[in-house]
Tab-separated table of C-alpha atoms in Angstrom:
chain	number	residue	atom	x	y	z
A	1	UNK	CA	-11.689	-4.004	5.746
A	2	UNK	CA	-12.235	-2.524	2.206
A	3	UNK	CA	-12.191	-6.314	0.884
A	4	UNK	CA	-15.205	-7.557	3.203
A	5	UNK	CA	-17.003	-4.713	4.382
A	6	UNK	CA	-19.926	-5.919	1.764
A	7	UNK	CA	-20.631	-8.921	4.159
A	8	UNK	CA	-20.358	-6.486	7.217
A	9	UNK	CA	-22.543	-3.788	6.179
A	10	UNK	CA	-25.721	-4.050	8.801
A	11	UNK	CA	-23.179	-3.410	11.733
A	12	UNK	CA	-23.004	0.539	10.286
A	13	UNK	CA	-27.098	0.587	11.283
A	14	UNK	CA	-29.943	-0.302	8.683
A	15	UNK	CA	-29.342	2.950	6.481
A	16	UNK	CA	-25.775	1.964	5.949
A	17	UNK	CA	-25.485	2.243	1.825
A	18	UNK	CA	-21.953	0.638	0.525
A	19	UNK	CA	-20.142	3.272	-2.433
A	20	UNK	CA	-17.360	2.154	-4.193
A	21	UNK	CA	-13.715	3.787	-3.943
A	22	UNK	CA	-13.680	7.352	-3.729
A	23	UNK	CA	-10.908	8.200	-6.193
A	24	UNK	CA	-10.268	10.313	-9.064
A	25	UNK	CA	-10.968	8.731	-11.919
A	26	UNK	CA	-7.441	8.377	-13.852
A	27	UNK	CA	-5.855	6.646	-16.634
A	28	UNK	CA	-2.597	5.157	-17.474
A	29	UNK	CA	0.089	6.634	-19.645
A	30	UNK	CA	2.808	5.206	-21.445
A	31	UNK	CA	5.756	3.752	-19.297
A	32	UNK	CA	8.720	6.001	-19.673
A	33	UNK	CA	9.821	4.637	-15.819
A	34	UNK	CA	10.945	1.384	-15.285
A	35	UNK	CA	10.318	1.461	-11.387
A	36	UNK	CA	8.491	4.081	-9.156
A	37	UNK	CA	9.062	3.223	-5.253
A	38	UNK	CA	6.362	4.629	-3.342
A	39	UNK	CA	6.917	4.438	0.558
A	40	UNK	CA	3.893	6.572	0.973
A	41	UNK	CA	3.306	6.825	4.753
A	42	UNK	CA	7.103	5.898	6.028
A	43	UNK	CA	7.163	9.538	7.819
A	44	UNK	CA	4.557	10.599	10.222
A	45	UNK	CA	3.046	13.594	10.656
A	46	UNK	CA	5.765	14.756	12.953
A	47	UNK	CA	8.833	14.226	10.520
A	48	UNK	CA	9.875	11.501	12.708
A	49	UNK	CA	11.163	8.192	10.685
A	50	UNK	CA	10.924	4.855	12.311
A	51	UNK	CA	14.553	3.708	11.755
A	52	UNK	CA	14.099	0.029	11.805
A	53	UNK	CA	11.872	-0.069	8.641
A	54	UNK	CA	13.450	2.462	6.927
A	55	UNK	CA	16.932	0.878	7.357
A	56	UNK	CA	15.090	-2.685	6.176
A	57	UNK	CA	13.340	-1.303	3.095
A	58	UNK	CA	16.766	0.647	2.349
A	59	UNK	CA	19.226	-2.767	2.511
A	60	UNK	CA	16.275	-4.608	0.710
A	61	UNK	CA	16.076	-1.327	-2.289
A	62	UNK	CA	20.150	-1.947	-2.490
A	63	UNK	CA	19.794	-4.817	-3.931
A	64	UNK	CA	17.317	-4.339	-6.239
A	65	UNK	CA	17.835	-3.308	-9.955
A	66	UNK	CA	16.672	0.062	-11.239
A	67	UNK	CA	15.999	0.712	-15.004
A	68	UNK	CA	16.038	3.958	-16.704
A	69	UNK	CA	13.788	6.647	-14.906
A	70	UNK	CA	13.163	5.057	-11.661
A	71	UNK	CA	12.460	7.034	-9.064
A	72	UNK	CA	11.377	6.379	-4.867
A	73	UNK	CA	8.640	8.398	-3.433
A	74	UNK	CA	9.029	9.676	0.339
A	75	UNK	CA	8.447	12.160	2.853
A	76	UNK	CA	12.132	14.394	2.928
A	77	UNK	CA	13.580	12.941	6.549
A	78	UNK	CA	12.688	9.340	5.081
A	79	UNK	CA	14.928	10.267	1.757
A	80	UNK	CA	17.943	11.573	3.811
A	81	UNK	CA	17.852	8.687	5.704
A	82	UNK	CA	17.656	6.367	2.011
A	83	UNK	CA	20.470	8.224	0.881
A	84	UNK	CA	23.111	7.277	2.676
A	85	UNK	CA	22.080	3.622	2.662
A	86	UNK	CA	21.431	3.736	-1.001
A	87	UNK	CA	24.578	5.868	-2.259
A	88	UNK	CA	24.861	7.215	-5.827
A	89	UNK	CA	22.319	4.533	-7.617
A	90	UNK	CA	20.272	4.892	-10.905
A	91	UNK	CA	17.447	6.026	-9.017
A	92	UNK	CA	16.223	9.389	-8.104
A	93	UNK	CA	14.507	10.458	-4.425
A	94	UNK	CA	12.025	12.841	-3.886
A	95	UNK	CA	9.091	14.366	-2.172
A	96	UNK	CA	5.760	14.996	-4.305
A	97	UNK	CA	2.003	16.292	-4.176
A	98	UNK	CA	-0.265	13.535	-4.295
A	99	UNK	CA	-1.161	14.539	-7.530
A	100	UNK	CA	2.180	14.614	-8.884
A	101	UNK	CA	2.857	10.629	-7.311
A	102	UNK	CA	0.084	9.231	-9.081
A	103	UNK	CA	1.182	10.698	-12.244
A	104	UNK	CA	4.732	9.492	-11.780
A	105	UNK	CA	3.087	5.461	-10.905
A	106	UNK	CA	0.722	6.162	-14.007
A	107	UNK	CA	4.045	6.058	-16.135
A	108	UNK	CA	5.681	2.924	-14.989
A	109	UNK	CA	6.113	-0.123	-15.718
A	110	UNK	CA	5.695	-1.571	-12.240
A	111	UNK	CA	5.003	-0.129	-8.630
A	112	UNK	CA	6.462	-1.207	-5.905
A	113	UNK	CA	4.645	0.795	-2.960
A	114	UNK	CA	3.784	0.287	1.071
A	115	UNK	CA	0.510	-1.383	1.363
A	116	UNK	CA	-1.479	1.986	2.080
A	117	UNK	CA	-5.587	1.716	0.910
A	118	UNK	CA	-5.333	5.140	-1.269
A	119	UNK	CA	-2.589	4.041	-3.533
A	120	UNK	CA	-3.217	0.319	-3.950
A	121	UNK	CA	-6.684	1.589	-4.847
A	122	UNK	CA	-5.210	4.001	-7.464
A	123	UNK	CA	-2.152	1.784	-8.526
A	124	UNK	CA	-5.104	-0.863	-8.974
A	125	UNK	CA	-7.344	1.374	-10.979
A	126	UNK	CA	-4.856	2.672	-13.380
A	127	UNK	CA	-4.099	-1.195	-13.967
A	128	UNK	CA	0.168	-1.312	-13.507
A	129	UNK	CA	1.291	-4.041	-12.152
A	130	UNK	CA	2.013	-3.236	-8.236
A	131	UNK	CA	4.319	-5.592	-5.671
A	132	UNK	CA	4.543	-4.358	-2.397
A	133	UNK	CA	6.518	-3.639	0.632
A	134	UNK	CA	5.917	-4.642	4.101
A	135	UNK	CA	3.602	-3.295	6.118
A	136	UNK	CA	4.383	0.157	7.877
A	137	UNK	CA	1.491	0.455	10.402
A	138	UNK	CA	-0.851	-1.731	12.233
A	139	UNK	CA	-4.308	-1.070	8.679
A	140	UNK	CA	-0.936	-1.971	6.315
A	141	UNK	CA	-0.782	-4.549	7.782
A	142	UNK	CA	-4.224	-5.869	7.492
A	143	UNK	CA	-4.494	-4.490	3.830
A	144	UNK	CA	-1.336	-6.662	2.936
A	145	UNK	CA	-2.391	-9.983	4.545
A	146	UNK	CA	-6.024	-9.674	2.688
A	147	UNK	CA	-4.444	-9.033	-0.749
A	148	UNK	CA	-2.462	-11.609	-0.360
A	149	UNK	CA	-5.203	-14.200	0.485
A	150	UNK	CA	-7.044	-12.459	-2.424
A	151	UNK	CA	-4.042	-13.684	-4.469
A	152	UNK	CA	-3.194	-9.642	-5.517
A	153	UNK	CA	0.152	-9.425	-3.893
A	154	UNK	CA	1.347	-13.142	-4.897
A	155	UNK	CA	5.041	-12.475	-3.669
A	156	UNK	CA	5.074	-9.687	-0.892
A	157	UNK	CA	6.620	-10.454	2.388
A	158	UNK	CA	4.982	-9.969	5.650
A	159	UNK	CA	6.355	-9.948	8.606
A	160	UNK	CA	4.152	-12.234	10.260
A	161	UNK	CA	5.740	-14.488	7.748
A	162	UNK	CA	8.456	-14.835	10.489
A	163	UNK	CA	6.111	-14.013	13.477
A	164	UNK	CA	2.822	-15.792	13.161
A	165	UNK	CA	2.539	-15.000	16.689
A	166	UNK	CA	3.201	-11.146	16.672
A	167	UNK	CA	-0.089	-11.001	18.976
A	168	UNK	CA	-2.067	-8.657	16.375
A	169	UNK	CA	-5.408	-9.163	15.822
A	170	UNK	CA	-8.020	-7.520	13.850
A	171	UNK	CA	-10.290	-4.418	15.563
A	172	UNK	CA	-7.903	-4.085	18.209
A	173	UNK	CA	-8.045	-0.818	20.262
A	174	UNK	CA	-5.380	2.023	18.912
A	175	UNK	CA	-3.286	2.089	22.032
A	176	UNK	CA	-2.635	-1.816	21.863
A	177	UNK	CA	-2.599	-2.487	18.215
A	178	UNK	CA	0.554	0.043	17.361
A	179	UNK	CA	3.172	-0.851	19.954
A	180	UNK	CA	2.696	-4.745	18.698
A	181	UNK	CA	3.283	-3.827	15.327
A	182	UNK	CA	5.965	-1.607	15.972
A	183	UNK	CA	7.612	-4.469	18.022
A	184	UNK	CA	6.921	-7.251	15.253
A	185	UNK	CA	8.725	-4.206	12.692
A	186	UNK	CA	11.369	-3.988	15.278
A	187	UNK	CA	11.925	-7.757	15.738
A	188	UNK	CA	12.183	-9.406	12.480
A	189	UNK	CA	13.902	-6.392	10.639
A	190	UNK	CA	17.180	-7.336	11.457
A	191	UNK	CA	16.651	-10.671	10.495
A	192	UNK	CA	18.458	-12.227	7.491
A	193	UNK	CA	15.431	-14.175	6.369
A	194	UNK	CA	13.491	-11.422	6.267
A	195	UNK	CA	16.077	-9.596	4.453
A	196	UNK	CA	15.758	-12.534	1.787
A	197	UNK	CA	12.344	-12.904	1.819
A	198	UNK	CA	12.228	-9.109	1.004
A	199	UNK	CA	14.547	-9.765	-1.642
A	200	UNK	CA	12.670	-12.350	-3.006
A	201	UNK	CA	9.647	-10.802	-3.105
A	202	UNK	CA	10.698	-7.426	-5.103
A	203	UNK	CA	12.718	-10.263	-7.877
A	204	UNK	CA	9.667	-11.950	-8.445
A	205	UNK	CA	8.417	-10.624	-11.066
A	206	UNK	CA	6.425	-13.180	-12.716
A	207	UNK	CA	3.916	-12.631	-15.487
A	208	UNK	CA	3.037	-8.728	-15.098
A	209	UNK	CA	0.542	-7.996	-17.302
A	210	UNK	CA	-1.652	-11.259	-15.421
A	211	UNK	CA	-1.210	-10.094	-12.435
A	212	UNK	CA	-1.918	-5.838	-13.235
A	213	UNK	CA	-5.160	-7.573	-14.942
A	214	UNK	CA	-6.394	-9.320	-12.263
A	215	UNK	CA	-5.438	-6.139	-9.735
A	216	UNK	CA	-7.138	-4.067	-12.124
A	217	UNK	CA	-10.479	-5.959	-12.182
A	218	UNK	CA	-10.793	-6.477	-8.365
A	219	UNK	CA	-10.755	-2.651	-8.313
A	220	UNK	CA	-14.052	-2.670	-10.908
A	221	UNK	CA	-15.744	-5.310	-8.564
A	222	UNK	CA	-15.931	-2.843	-5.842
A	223	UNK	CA	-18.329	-1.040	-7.710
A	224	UNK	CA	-18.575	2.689	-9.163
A	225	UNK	CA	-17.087	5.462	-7.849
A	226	UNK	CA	-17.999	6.243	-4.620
A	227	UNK	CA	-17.311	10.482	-4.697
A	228	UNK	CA	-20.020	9.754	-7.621
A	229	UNK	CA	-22.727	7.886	-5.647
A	230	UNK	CA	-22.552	10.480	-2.870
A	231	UNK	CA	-22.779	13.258	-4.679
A	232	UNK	CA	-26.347	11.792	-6.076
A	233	UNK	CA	-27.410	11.027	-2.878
A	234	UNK	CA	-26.580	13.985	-0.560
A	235	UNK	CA	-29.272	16.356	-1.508
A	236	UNK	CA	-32.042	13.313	-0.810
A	237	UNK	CA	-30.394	13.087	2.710
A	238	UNK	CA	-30.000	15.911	3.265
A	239	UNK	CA	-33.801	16.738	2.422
A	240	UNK	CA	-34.833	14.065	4.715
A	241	UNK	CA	-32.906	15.401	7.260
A	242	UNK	CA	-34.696	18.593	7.300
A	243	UNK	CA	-37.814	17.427	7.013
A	244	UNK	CA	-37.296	15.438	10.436
């Protein structure tokens, strides 16, 4: 929703104001990774992993090759689970602060990360180029398939590529949006043209420093930082607010 919420504004109420993205302002060090894998939100809250994507992303990651410092991000059930697909490979597995993540995606020379808002946002801001991974959960999903209409994830698979009709819809109710994408996960992961498309789609490489550029200055058309514009704001509302 972060792409059109501009033209959608008056259905917050008349005092809606639009910010921009509320993230720290960083910048981008010299590459000393080739690769950082960032699965992001592939374990839930309860340490559970869903199998089926993890065992997809794993196969896909197996063929894939890793340059000198490469590392995958992940919560730790997620990373014993990618370590016995994966085997002894040039890449290194681990669990990190938030802080620590962005750092690590700050120094390399391409991201390839699930489609979560917070760190396309910040992948997009510090201006490396980022490919992505499938969608994990039912707003992935919907960030994916708007980035790539926007023409910012030119090569990522979806799995709707292989079930247009998966049934999910946008503003669907919690209870029936997460069992359909669970199922469309479930139904095409096992699929060898997914498998290739997934291959596909992390080998295409293409022209980089175009494509970081152009991911880079959608993030600077959503405006200034948000944290920034609240900050100036709150005390007027909250004056108002006492005053009524």
């Amino acid at each position: 929703e972060f792409v059109d919420v501009g033209s959608r504004l008056g259905e917050a109420g008349p005092t809606a104001t639009l910010v921009g993205p509320i993230v720290a302002l960083r910048r981008r060090g010299p590459s000393t990774r080739s690769v950082v894998v960032n699965l992001g939100g592939g374990e839930s809250p309860s340490g559970l992993v869903d199998p089926a994507y993890t065992d997809f992303v794993g196969r896909a990651l197996a063929d894939m090759p890793f340059g000198p410092g490469a590392i995958l991000l992940a919560g730790d059930a997620c990373i014993r689970v990618l370590r016995s697909l994966l085997g002894n490979r040039n890449l290194d597995m681990m669990s990190a602060s938030h802080e620590a993540a962005v750092a690590m995606m700050a120094q390399a020379e391409r991201v390839v990360t699930a489609p979560g808002l917070t760190a396309t946002l910040e992948c997009f801001q510090l201006g490396v180029p980022t490919l992505f991974l499938p969608p994990q959960n039912y707003s992935q999903w919907w960030i994916l398939k708007k980035l790539r209409n926007l023409g910012l994830a030119p090569a990522a698979f979806h799995w709707e590529d292989l079930l247009p009709e998966s049934g999910v819809r946008e503003r669907m109710p919690e209870a029936t949006r997460a069992p359909l994408v669970q199922n469309a996960i479930r139904n095409v992961a096992n699929d060898d043209q997914a498998a290739e498309g997934m291959r596909e789609s992390l080998n295409a490489i293409g022209d980089l420093h175009d494509l970081a550029r152009r991911q880079h200055a959608f993030f600077e058309s959503l405006g200034p930082n948000g944290a920034l514009q609240v900050a100036h704001e709150l005390p007027t509302l909250l004056d108002r607010e006492g005053e009524a």
